CSV table of C-alpha atoms and ligand atoms in Angstrom, one decimal:
chain,number,residue,atom,x,y,z
A,1,MET,CA,24.2,6.3,-16.6
A,2,PRO,CA,23.7,4.6,-20.0
A,3,LYS,CA,23.8,6.8,-23.1
A,4,ALA,CA,20.5,7.9,-24.3
A,5,THR,CA,19.4,6.7,-27.8
A,6,ILE,CA,18.1,9.2,-30.3
A,7,LEU,CA,16.3,8.4,-33.5
A,8,VAL,CA,16.6,10.9,-36.3
A,9,VAL,CA,13.8,10.7,-38.9
A,10,ASP,CA,14.1,12.8,-42.0
A,11,ASP,CA,14.0,12.0,-45.7
A,12,GLU,CA,16.8,14.5,-46.5
A,13,ALA,CA,20.1,12.9,-46.1
A,14,LEU,CA,21.9,16.1,-45.4
A,15,ILE,CA,19.7,16.9,-42.4
A,16,ARG,CA,20.0,13.5,-41.0
A,17,TRP,CA,23.8,13.7,-41.4
A,18,SER,CA,24.1,17.1,-39.7
A,19,LEU,CA,21.9,16.1,-36.7
A,20,THR,CA,23.6,12.7,-36.3
A,21,GLU,CA,27.0,14.2,-36.3
A,22,ARG,CA,26.2,16.8,-33.8
A,23,LEU,CA,24.3,14.5,-31.4
A,24,ARG,CA,27.0,11.8,-31.6
A,25,SER,CA,29.6,14.4,-30.7
A,26,ASP,CA,27.3,15.4,-27.7
A,27,GLY,CA,27.6,11.7,-26.5
A,28,TYR,CA,24.3,10.2,-27.7
A,29,ASP,CA,23.7,7.0,-29.6
A,30,VAL,CA,22.0,7.9,-32.8
A,31,LEU,CA,19.8,5.8,-35.1
A,32,GLU,CA,18.5,7.1,-38.5
A,33,ALA,CA,15.4,6.5,-40.5
A,34,GLU,CA,14.2,7.9,-43.8
A,35,THR,CA,10.5,7.1,-43.6
A,36,GLY,CA,7.8,6.9,-41.0
A,37,HIS,CA,7.5,3.2,-41.4
A,38,ALA,CA,11.3,2.7,-41.0
A,39,ALA,CA,11.1,4.8,-37.9
A,40,LEU,CA,8.5,2.7,-36.2
A,41,GLU,CA,10.6,-0.4,-37.0
A,42,LYS,CA,13.5,1.0,-35.1
A,43,LEU,CA,11.5,1.6,-31.9
A,44,PRO,CA,12.1,-1.8,-30.4
A,45,GLU,CA,15.8,-1.2,-30.4
A,46,GLY,CA,15.2,1.1,-27.4
A,47,VAL,CA,14.7,4.7,-28.3
A,48,ASP,CA,14.6,7.5,-25.7
A,49,LEU,CA,13.9,10.4,-28.1
A,50,VAL,CA,12.8,10.9,-31.6
A,51,LEU,CA,13.6,14.0,-33.8
A,52,LEU,CA,10.8,13.7,-36.3
A,53,ASP,CA,10.3,15.5,-39.6
A,54,TYR,CA,6.7,16.5,-40.2
A,55,ARG,CA,6.9,15.8,-43.9
A,56,LEU,CA,7.7,12.2,-44.7
A,57,PRO,CA,7.6,10.3,-48.0
A,58,ASP,CA,5.1,7.7,-46.8
A,59,THR,CA,3.0,9.5,-44.1
A,60,ASP,CA,3.0,12.6,-41.9
A,61,GLY,CA,4.7,13.3,-38.6
A,62,VAL,CA,1.6,13.5,-36.5
A,63,SER,CA,0.5,10.0,-37.4
A,64,VAL,CA,4.0,8.7,-36.7
A,65,LEU,CA,3.9,10.6,-33.4
A,66,ARG,CA,0.6,8.9,-32.4
A,67,LYS,CA,2.0,5.4,-33.2
A,68,ILE,CA,5.2,6.2,-31.2
A,69,LYS,CA,3.2,7.2,-28.2
A,70,GLU,CA,1.0,4.1,-28.5
A,71,PHE,CA,4.2,2.0,-28.6
A,72,ASP,CA,5.7,3.7,-25.5
A,73,GLN,CA,4.3,6.8,-23.7
A,74,ASP,CA,7.8,7.6,-22.4
A,75,VAL,CA,9.5,8.1,-25.7
A,76,LEU,CA,10.0,11.8,-26.3
A,77,VAL,CA,9.2,13.4,-29.6
A,78,ILE,CA,10.5,16.6,-31.1
A,79,LEU,CA,8.7,17.6,-34.3
A,80,LEU,CA,10.7,19.4,-37.0
A,81,THR,CA,8.8,21.2,-39.6
A,82,ALA,CA,8.8,24.0,-42.1
A,83,TYR,CA,5.1,24.0,-42.7
A,84,ALA,CA,3.4,23.9,-39.4
A,85,SER,CA,-0.1,25.2,-39.1
A,86,VAL,CA,-1.3,26.2,-35.7
A,87,ASP,CA,-3.8,23.3,-35.8
A,88,THR,CA,-1.1,20.7,-36.5
A,89,ALA,CA,1.0,22.2,-33.7
A,90,VAL,CA,-1.9,22.0,-31.3
A,91,GLU,CA,-2.7,18.4,-32.2
A,92,ALA,CA,0.9,17.4,-31.9
A,93,MET,CA,1.1,18.8,-28.4
A,94,LYS,CA,-2.1,17.1,-27.4
A,95,LEU,CA,-0.6,13.8,-28.6
A,96,GLY,CA,2.3,14.4,-26.3
A,97,ALA,CA,5.0,15.9,-28.5
A,98,TYR,CA,7.7,17.5,-26.3
A,99,HIS,CA,8.5,20.3,-28.6
A,100,PHE,CA,7.8,21.7,-32.0
A,101,ALA,CA,10.9,23.2,-33.8
A,102,ASN,CA,10.8,25.2,-37.0
A,103,LYS,CA,12.8,24.4,-40.0
A,104,PRO,CA,15.5,25.6,-40.8
A,105,PHE,CA,16.7,25.1,-37.4
A,106,ASN,CA,19.8,26.1,-35.5
A,107,LEU,CA,21.7,23.0,-34.5
A,108,ASP,CA,22.7,24.5,-31.1
A,109,ASP,CA,19.0,25.1,-30.3
A,110,VAL,CA,18.0,21.6,-31.2
A,111,ALA,CA,20.8,20.1,-29.2
A,112,ALA,CA,19.9,22.1,-26.1
A,113,THR,CA,16.2,21.1,-26.4
A,114,VAL,CA,17.3,17.4,-26.7
A,115,ASP,CA,19.4,17.8,-23.5
A,116,ARG,CA,16.5,19.4,-21.6
A,117,ALA,CA,14.0,16.8,-22.7
A,118,LEU,CA,16.2,13.9,-21.7
A,119,GLU,CA,16.8,15.4,-18.3
A,120,THR,CA,13.1,15.6,-17.5
A,121,THR,CA,12.4,12.0,-18.6
A,122,ARG,CA,15.4,10.8,-16.5
A,123,LEU,CA,13.8,12.4,-13.4
A,124,ARG,CA,10.3,11.2,-14.3
A,125,ARG,CA,11.6,7.7,-14.7
A,126,GLU,CA,13.4,7.8,-11.4
A,127,VAL,CA,10.4,9.1,-9.6
A,128,ARG,CA,8.3,6.3,-11.2
A,129,GLN,CA,10.8,3.8,-10.2
A,130,TYR,CA,10.9,5.1,-6.7
A,131,ARG,CA,7.1,4.9,-6.5
A,132,THR,CA,7.0,1.4,-7.7
A,133,ASN,CA,9.7,0.4,-5.3
A,134,ALA,CA,7.7,2.1,-2.5
A,135,ALA,CA,4.7,0.2,-3.6
A,136,ARG,CA,6.3,-3.1,-4.0
A,137,PRO,CA,6.4,-4.1,-0.4
A,138,TYR,CA,2.7,-4.2,-0.6
A,139,SER,CA,2.2,-6.4,-3.6
A,140,LEU,CA,-0.1,-9.4,-3.2
A,141,GLN,CA,3.0,-11.6,-2.8
A,142,ARG,CA,3.7,-9.9,0.6
A,143,LEU,CA,0.8,-12.0,1.9
A,144,VAL,CA,2.6,-15.3,2.6
A,145,GLY,CA,0.8,-18.6,2.7
A,146,GLU,CA,0.0,-21.5,0.4
A,147,SER,CA,-3.0,-22.9,2.3
A,148,SER,CA,-6.2,-23.0,0.4
A,149,ALA,CA,-7.6,-20.2,2.6
A,150,MET,CA,-4.7,-17.9,1.8
A,151,LYS,CA,-4.9,-18.7,-1.9
A,152,ALA,CA,-8.6,-17.8,-1.9
A,153,LEU,CA,-7.8,-14.7,0.1
A,154,ARG,CA,-5.3,-13.5,-2.4
A,155,ALA,CA,-7.7,-14.1,-5.2
A,156,LEU,CA,-10.5,-12.2,-3.3
A,157,ILE,CA,-8.2,-9.3,-2.6
A,158,ALA,CA,-7.1,-9.0,-6.3
A,159,ARG,CA,-10.8,-8.9,-7.3
A,160,VAL,CA,-11.7,-6.4,-4.6
A,161,ALA,CA,-8.7,-4.1,-5.5
A,162,ALA,CA,-9.8,-4.1,-9.2
A,163,SER,CA,-13.4,-3.5,-8.3
A,164,PRO,CA,-14.8,0.0,-8.6
A,165,ALA,CA,-17.0,-0.4,-5.6
A,166,SER,CA,-15.4,1.8,-3.2
A,167,THR,CA,-15.9,0.4,0.3
A,168,VAL,CA,-14.1,-2.6,1.8
A,169,LEU,CA,-14.6,-4.1,5.3
A,170,LEU,CA,-11.7,-6.1,6.8
A,171,THR,CA,-12.5,-8.3,9.8
A,172,GLY,CA,-10.4,-10.8,11.7
A,173,GLU,CA,-8.5,-11.3,14.9
A,174,SER,CA,-5.7,-9.2,16.0
A,175,GLY,CA,-2.4,-9.9,14.1
A,176,THR,CA,-4.0,-11.6,11.1
A,177,GLY,CA,-2.9,-9.0,8.6
A,178,LYS,CA,-5.6,-6.4,8.3
A,179,ASP,CA,-3.2,-3.5,8.2
A,180,LEU,CA,-1.2,-5.3,5.6
A,181,VAL,CA,-4.2,-6.1,3.4
A,182,ALA,CA,-5.5,-2.6,3.6
A,183,LYS,CA,-2.2,-1.4,2.0
A,184,ILE,CA,-2.2,-4.3,-0.5
A,185,VAL,CA,-5.7,-3.4,-1.6
A,186,HIS,CA,-4.6,0.2,-2.2
A,187,TYR,CA,-1.4,-0.6,-4.1
A,188,ALA,CA,-3.1,-3.3,-6.2
A,189,SER,CA,-5.8,-0.9,-7.3
A,190,ASP,CA,-5.7,1.9,-9.9
A,191,ARG,CA,-5.5,4.3,-7.0
A,192,ALA,CA,-1.9,3.2,-6.2
A,193,SER,CA,-0.2,6.5,-7.3
A,194,ARG,CA,-2.6,8.5,-5.2
A,195,PRO,CA,-2.3,8.8,-1.3
A,196,PHE,CA,-3.0,6.1,1.2
A,197,MET,CA,-4.0,7.6,4.5
A,198,ASN,CA,-4.9,5.8,7.7
A,199,ILE,CA,-6.3,6.7,11.1
A,200,THR,CA,-7.1,4.5,14.1
A,201,CYS,CA,-10.6,5.4,15.3
A,202,SER,CA,-10.0,4.5,18.9
A,203,ALA,CA,-6.9,6.7,19.2
A,204,LEU,CA,-8.7,10.0,19.2
A,205,PRO,CA,-11.6,11.6,21.1
A,206,GLU,CA,-14.7,12.1,18.9
A,207,GLN,CA,-14.3,15.8,18.1
A,208,LEU,CA,-10.6,15.4,17.1
A,209,LEU,CA,-11.4,12.3,15.0
A,210,GLU,CA,-14.1,14.2,13.2
A,211,SER,CA,-11.8,17.1,12.3
A,212,GLU,CA,-9.0,14.8,11.3
A,213,LEU,CA,-11.4,13.0,9.0
A,214,PHE,CA,-13.4,15.9,7.5
A,215,GLY,CA,-11.2,18.9,8.2
A,216,HIS,CA,-12.4,22.1,9.8
A,217,GLU,CA,-13.0,25.7,8.9
A,218,ARG,CA,-11.2,28.6,10.6
A,219,GLY,CA,-13.0,29.3,13.9
A,220,ALA,CA,-15.0,26.1,13.8
A,221,PHE,CA,-14.1,25.6,17.5
A,222,THR,CA,-11.7,27.2,20.0
A,223,ASP,CA,-8.5,25.7,18.7
A,224,ALA,CA,-9.3,26.0,15.1
A,225,ARG,CA,-7.2,29.0,14.3
A,226,LEU,CA,-6.6,28.0,10.7
A,227,GLN,CA,-8.6,26.1,8.1
A,228,LYS,CA,-7.5,22.5,7.9
A,229,LYS,CA,-8.0,19.8,5.3
A,230,GLY,CA,-9.1,16.4,6.6
A,231,LEU,CA,-7.8,13.0,5.5
A,232,LEU,CA,-10.7,12.4,3.1
A,233,GLU,CA,-9.7,15.6,1.2
A,234,MET,CA,-6.0,14.8,1.3
A,235,ALA,CA,-6.5,11.3,0.1
A,236,ASP,CA,-8.6,12.4,-2.9
A,237,GLY,CA,-8.2,9.8,-5.7
A,238,GLY,CA,-6.7,7.3,-3.1
A,239,THR,CA,-7.7,5.3,-0.1
A,240,VAL,CA,-8.5,6.1,3.5
A,241,PHE,CA,-8.0,3.2,6.0
A,242,LEU,CA,-10.2,3.5,9.1
A,243,ASP,CA,-8.8,1.2,11.6
A,244,GLU,CA,-10.8,-0.1,14.6
A,245,ILE,CA,-14.0,1.2,13.0
A,246,GLY,CA,-16.0,-0.6,15.8
A,247,GLU,CA,-14.8,1.9,18.2
A,248,MET,CA,-16.4,4.9,16.3
A,249,THR,CA,-19.0,6.9,18.3
A,250,PRO,CA,-22.6,6.8,17.1
A,251,GLY,CA,-22.4,10.5,16.0
A,252,LEU,CA,-19.5,10.0,13.8
A,253,GLN,CA,-20.9,6.8,12.4
A,254,ALA,CA,-23.8,8.8,11.2
A,255,LYS,CA,-21.5,11.4,9.5
A,256,LEU,CA,-19.4,8.6,7.9
A,257,LEU,CA,-22.5,6.9,6.6
A,258,ARG,CA,-23.6,10.2,5.0
A,259,PHE,CA,-20.2,10.6,3.3
A,260,LEU,CA,-20.3,7.0,2.0
A,261,GLU,CA,-23.7,7.5,0.5
A,262,GLU,CA,-23.2,10.9,-0.9
A,263,LYS,CA,-19.5,11.0,-1.6
A,264,SER,CA,-19.4,14.5,-0.2
A,265,PHE,CA,-19.1,16.1,3.2
A,266,LYS,CA,-18.8,19.4,4.9
A,267,ARG,CA,-15.7,20.4,6.9
A,268,VAL,CA,-16.5,20.9,10.6
A,269,GLY,CA,-18.0,24.5,10.8
A,270,GLY,CA,-18.2,24.6,7.0
A,271,THR,CA,-21.3,25.2,4.9
A,272,HIS,CA,-20.4,24.0,1.4
A,273,ASP,CA,-20.2,20.4,0.3
A,274,ILE,CA,-16.8,19.0,-0.8
A,275,ARG,CA,-16.8,16.1,-3.2
A,276,VAL,CA,-14.0,13.6,-3.2
A,277,ASP,CA,-13.3,10.3,-4.8
A,278,VAL,CA,-12.0,8.1,-2.0
A,279,ARG,CA,-12.0,4.4,-1.3
A,280,VAL,CA,-12.7,3.7,2.4
A,281,VAL,CA,-11.2,0.5,3.8
A,282,ALA,CA,-12.4,-0.1,7.3
A,283,ALA,CA,-11.1,-2.7,9.7
A,284,THR,CA,-12.1,-4.2,13.0
A,285,ASN,CA,-11.3,-7.2,15.2
A,286,ARG,CA,-14.8,-7.0,16.7
A,287,ASN,CA,-17.8,-8.9,15.4
A,288,LEU,CA,-19.7,-6.0,13.9
A,289,GLU,CA,-22.9,-8.1,13.6
A,290,ASP,CA,-22.8,-8.6,17.3
A,291,GLU,CA,-22.2,-4.9,17.8
A,292,VAL,CA,-25.2,-4.2,15.6
A,293,SER,CA,-27.5,-6.5,17.6
A,294,LYS,CA,-26.4,-4.8,20.8
A,295,HIS,CA,-27.1,-1.4,19.3
A,296,ARG,CA,-23.5,-0.3,19.6
A,297,PHE,CA,-23.0,0.0,15.8
A,298,ARG,CA,-25.4,1.3,13.3
A,299,ALA,CA,-27.0,-1.4,11.2
A,300,ASP,CA,-27.2,0.9,8.1
A,301,LEU,CA,-23.5,1.7,8.3
A,302,PHE,CA,-22.6,-1.9,8.7
A,303,PHE,CA,-24.5,-2.8,5.6
A,304,ARG,CA,-22.9,0.0,3.7
A,305,LEU,CA,-19.4,-1.1,4.8
A,306,ASN,CA,-20.1,-4.8,4.3
A,307,VAL,CA,-20.4,-4.5,0.5
A,308,LEU,CA,-17.0,-6.1,0.0
A,309,PRO,CA,-16.1,-8.0,3.1
A,310,ILE,CA,-12.8,-9.7,3.6
A,311,ASP,CA,-12.4,-11.9,6.7
A,312,MET,CA,-8.9,-12.8,7.7
A,313,PRO,CA,-8.5,-16.3,8.8
A,314,PRO,CA,-6.7,-16.9,12.1
A,315,LEU,CA,-3.4,-18.6,11.9
A,316,ARG,CA,-4.6,-21.6,14.0
A,317,THR,CA,-7.1,-22.5,11.2
A,318,ARG,CA,-4.3,-22.8,8.7
A,319,PRO,CA,-1.4,-24.4,10.4
A,320,ASP,CA,0.1,-25.5,7.1
A,321,ASP,CA,1.1,-21.9,6.5
A,322,ILE,CA,3.2,-21.8,9.7
A,323,PRO,CA,6.4,-23.4,8.3
A,324,LEU,CA,6.4,-21.1,5.3
A,325,LEU,CA,5.8,-18.0,7.5
A,326,VAL,CA,8.6,-19.1,9.8
A,327,GLU,CA,11.1,-19.4,6.9
A,328,TYR,CA,9.8,-16.1,5.4
A,329,PHE,CA,10.4,-14.2,8.7
A,330,ILE,CA,13.8,-15.8,9.2
A,331,ASP,CA,14.7,-14.6,5.8
A,332,SER,CA,13.5,-11.1,6.3
A,333,PHE,CA,15.2,-10.8,9.7
A,334,ASN,CA,18.4,-12.2,8.2
A,335,ASN,CA,18.3,-9.1,5.9
A,336,GLU,CA,17.4,-6.8,8.7
A,337,PHE,CA,19.9,-8.0,11.2
A,338,ARG,CA,22.6,-9.1,8.8
A,339,LYS,CA,22.5,-12.6,10.0
A,340,ARG,CA,22.7,-15.9,8.2
A,341,VAL,CA,20.4,-18.2,10.0
A,342,GLN,CA,19.7,-21.3,7.8
A,343,GLY,CA,16.1,-21.9,8.8
A,344,ALA,CA,14.7,-23.9,11.8
A,345,THR,CA,15.3,-27.5,12.9
A,346,PRO,CA,12.5,-30.0,12.4
A,347,ALA,CA,12.0,-30.0,16.2
A,348,ALA,CA,11.6,-26.2,16.2
A,349,HIS,CA,9.1,-26.5,13.3
A,350,ALA,CA,7.2,-29.0,15.2
A,351,ALA,CA,7.0,-26.8,18.4
A,352,LEU,CA,5.9,-23.8,16.4
A,353,HIS,CA,3.4,-25.9,14.4
A,354,GLY,CA,1.8,-27.2,17.6
A,355,TYR,CA,1.3,-23.8,19.3
A,356,GLY,CA,-2.1,-22.1,19.0
A,357,TRP,CA,-1.0,-18.6,18.0
A,358,PRO,CA,-3.6,-16.5,19.7
A,359,GLY,CA,-1.7,-13.4,18.5
A,360,ASN,CA,-1.7,-14.8,15.0
A,361,VAL,CA,1.0,-13.8,12.4
A,362,ARG,CA,2.1,-10.9,14.5
A,363,GLU,CA,2.9,-13.1,17.4
A,364,LEU,CA,4.8,-15.5,15.1
A,365,ARG,CA,6.8,-12.6,13.6
A,366,ASN,CA,7.7,-11.4,17.2
A,367,VAL,CA,8.7,-14.9,18.3
A,368,ILE,CA,11.0,-15.4,15.3
A,369,GLU,CA,12.4,-11.9,15.8
A,370,ARG,CA,13.3,-12.5,19.4
A,371,ALA,CA,14.7,-16.0,18.6
A,372,MET,CA,16.9,-14.5,15.9
A,373,LEU,CA,18.2,-11.8,18.2
A,374,LEU,CA,19.1,-14.3,20.9
A,375,SER,CA,20.3,-17.2,19.0
A,376,ASP,CA,23.8,-17.7,17.7
A,377,GLY,CA,23.3,-21.0,16.1
A,378,GLU,CA,23.1,-21.8,12.4
A,379,ARG,CA,19.5,-22.8,12.7
A,380,LEU,CA,16.8,-21.9,15.2
A,381,GLU,CA,16.1,-24.6,17.7
A,382,ALA,CA,13.1,-25.5,19.7
A,383,ARG,CA,14.7,-24.1,22.9
A,384,ASP,CA,15.1,-20.7,21.2
A,385,PHE,CA,11.3,-20.3,21.3
A,386,THR,CA,10.6,-19.6,25.0
A,387,VAL,CA,7.0,-18.6,24.3
A,388,THR,CA,5.9,-21.9,22.8
A,389,SER,CA,7.8,-24.2,25.3
A,390,GLY,CA,5.4,-25.1,28.0
A,391,VAL,CA,2.5,-23.2,26.5
A,392,VAL,CA,-0.8,-25.0,26.4
A,393,SER,CA,-1.7,-25.3,22.8
A,394,ALA,CA,-5.0,-24.0,21.6
A,395,SER,CA,-6.2,-27.5,20.9
A,396,ASP,CA,-8.0,-29.1,23.8
A,397,ASP,CA,-5.2,-31.2,25.1
A,398,PHE,CA,-5.0,-29.3,28.4
A,399,GLU,CA,-5.5,-31.9,31.0
A,400,LEU,CA,-7.4,-31.2,34.1
A,401,PRO,CA,-5.2,-32.1,37.2
A,402,ALA,CA,-6.6,-34.9,39.3
A,403,THR,CA,-7.1,-32.4,42.2
A,404,GLY,CA,-9.1,-30.1,39.9
A,405,VAL,CA,-8.6,-26.3,39.6
A,406,ASP,CA,-10.2,-23.2,40.8
A,407,LEU,CA,-11.0,-21.7,37.5
A,408,GLU,CA,-11.5,-18.2,38.6
A,409,LYS,CA,-8.2,-18.3,40.4
A,410,LEU,CA,-6.4,-19.9,37.4
A,411,GLU,CA,-7.9,-17.2,35.1
A,412,ARG,CA,-6.8,-14.4,37.4
A,413,SER,CA,-3.3,-15.8,37.6
A,414,LEU,CA,-3.0,-16.2,33.8
A,415,VAL,CA,-4.2,-12.7,33.3
A,416,ILE,CA,-1.6,-11.4,35.7
A,417,GLN,CA,1.2,-13.4,34.1
A,418,ALA,CA,0.2,-12.2,30.7
A,419,LEU,CA,0.2,-8.6,31.9
A,420,LYS,CA,3.7,-9.1,33.4
A,421,ARG,CA,5.0,-10.6,30.2
A,422,SER,CA,3.7,-7.8,28.1
A,423,GLY,CA,5.1,-5.1,30.4
A,424,GLY,CA,1.5,-4.0,31.2
A,425,ASN,CA,0.5,-3.6,27.6
A,426,GLN,CA,-3.1,-4.7,27.6
A,427,THR,CA,-3.6,-5.5,24.0
A,428,LYS,CA,-0.3,-7.5,24.0
A,429,ALA,CA,-1.3,-9.3,27.2
A,430,GLY,CA,-4.5,-10.2,25.4
A,431,THR,CA,-2.7,-11.9,22.6
A,432,PHE,CA,-1.1,-14.3,25.1
A,433,LEU,CA,-4.5,-15.5,26.1
A,434,GLY,CA,-6.3,-15.2,22.8
A,435,LEU,CA,-8.4,-12.3,23.9
A,436,ASN,CA,-9.0,-9.0,22.2
A,437,ARG,CA,-8.5,-5.7,24.0
A,438,ASP,CA,-12.1,-5.5,25.2
A,439,GLN,CA,-12.1,-9.0,26.5
A,440,ILE,CA,-8.8,-8.5,28.4
A,441,ARG,CA,-10.0,-5.2,29.8
A,442,TYR,CA,-13.1,-6.8,31.0
A,443,ARG,CA,-11.1,-9.3,32.9
A,444,ILE,CA,-8.7,-6.7,34.3
A,445,GLU,CA,-11.7,-4.9,35.8
A,446,LYS,CA,-13.3,-8.1,36.9
A,447,PHE,CA,-10.3,-9.1,38.9
A,448,GLY,CA,-9.5,-5.6,40.1
A,449,LEU,CA,-6.2,-5.6,38.5
A,450,THR,CA,-5.1,-2.0,37.8
A,451,THR,CA,-2.3,-1.4,35.2
A,452,THR,CA,-0.8,1.7,34.1
A,453,PRO,CA,-2.4,1.9,30.6
A,454,THR,CA,0.2,2.0,27.9
A,455,HIS,CA,-1.3,4.0,25.0
B,1,ATP,N1,0.0,-13.5,5.6
B,1,ATP,C1,1.0,-12.8,6.0
B,1,ATP,N2,2.2,-12.8,5.4
B,1,ATP,C2,3.3,-12.0,5.9
B,1,ATP,N3,3.1,-11.2,6.8
B,1,ATP,C3,2.0,-11.1,7.5
B,1,ATP,C4,0.9,-11.9,7.1
B,1,ATP,N4,-0.2,-11.6,8.0
B,1,ATP,C5,0.3,-10.7,8.8
B,1,ATP,N5,1.6,-10.4,8.6
B,1,ATP,C6,2.4,-9.5,9.4
B,1,ATP,O1,2.0,-9.7,10.7
B,1,ATP,C7,2.0,-8.4,11.4
B,1,ATP,C8,0.7,-8.2,11.9
B,1,ATP,O2,-0.2,-7.8,10.9
B,1,ATP,P1,-1.2,-6.6,10.9
B,1,ATP,O3,-0.7,-5.5,11.6
B,1,ATP,O4,-1.6,-6.4,9.5
B,1,ATP,O5,-2.4,-7.2,11.7
B,1,ATP,P2,-3.9,-6.7,12.1
B,1,ATP,O6,-4.8,-7.6,11.6
B,1,ATP,O7,-4.0,-5.2,11.6
B,1,ATP,O8,-3.9,-6.6,13.7
B,1,ATP,P3,-4.7,-5.7,14.7
B,1,ATP,O9,-6.1,-6.1,14.7
B,1,ATP,O10,-4.0,-6.0,16.0
B,1,ATP,O11,-4.5,-4.3,14.2
B,1,ATP,C9,2.6,-7.4,10.4
B,1,ATP,O12,4.0,-7.3,10.6
B,1,ATP,C10,2.2,-8.0,9.0
B,1,ATP,O13,3.1,-7.5,8.1
B,2,MG,MG1,-4.2,-3.4,12.6
């Protein structure tokens, strides 16, 4: 660890000398200043702590303290004074002084206070560093793509993150990056140091989802033996991400709407209102307008959520982003798998560029991952991408055989193949066919194909 630097500010040479000698022998770097003005000029040299006399020839300690804190919140200040009134002490503490020491002081005491103070900032800095590191994976730059659609999207996300309006609606096909964007919105907002909580609305039955969201009082229902805080309460000051909002039941839709309008709610079985400050980010791969017209989604909730809409463009509409994403994923899997793949060959790029990507960026990521695991070559080649070879691209160059086809039969066979390839996972099978989960489920039922549901 580098040595901490301490600035000693006092107009009396003898006091400066005794403090400096002592702190140097304790292993610190020490700078000295005689006046408040000189002290402020030393700050850019990198000062961790200031021992500051209250009575200075040119000004008083409290104004110097204020300027130090304006320069850098993290610089610690210990005020030394023989004349402190209670008022001055209180003001100094309010301004962020770490300690107030009386003159004449005992050198051992001052040295011990300095040690303690520096230990706390070291920890505070470490935690802050840790938090920014944890937040960094979700910076705007994580959203790869130089197409005009992606550039516009990043600009929109930055504006949305900075906006105080609290609700955001993310729409777009599966695998387009809605989860990722929800986190980016959180970490780019001034809520970044508060919790980010998420829940998938389709994953829980109504009653459980309600108590996960709003919490419950003791005895609210049979299993409620203890009082429990919900996600909205735990995320106070932060963000709650409601994934697959289109699957929420009408009863809960009404309760969510009430919360969005009033910013308060009651726990299940509770009687008093709880106020929280939470940004709700909701996501869906359904077309909510359609759902509204079919009376499956409340119109008023849709309008309330749709204040700041972000629509994620499918990958096939921005094929120019594909090469960049390919190289980006090769690079990240190189790190993860400790490999040194030098990119993809032009033929491989061409094959990947021509494919329709029904599963969007997630599918691309999976394809690169698999190719990286299987290939030993220096570069990824076209034949490393089994998925794309022989796959009909999303463009309409599928040629009808001269003999014609039985469309129903063909569809059934494709659904079966997709289910086989995905190991029975319906959502994944859907991505091979450009279908969302409902659409693939509908076909599974239509063709009487039973699969053991995976989650
Ligand atoms: N533009 C992008 N740049 C880099 N990575 C991306 C991008 N878009 C998506 N990804 C990555 O692709 C994967 C799928 O994205 P994500 O889970 O956010 O999709 P989604 O829209 O939430 O899908 P679903 O509707 O199925 O939940 C993730 O690993 C994500 O990090
Ligand atoms: Mg998602």
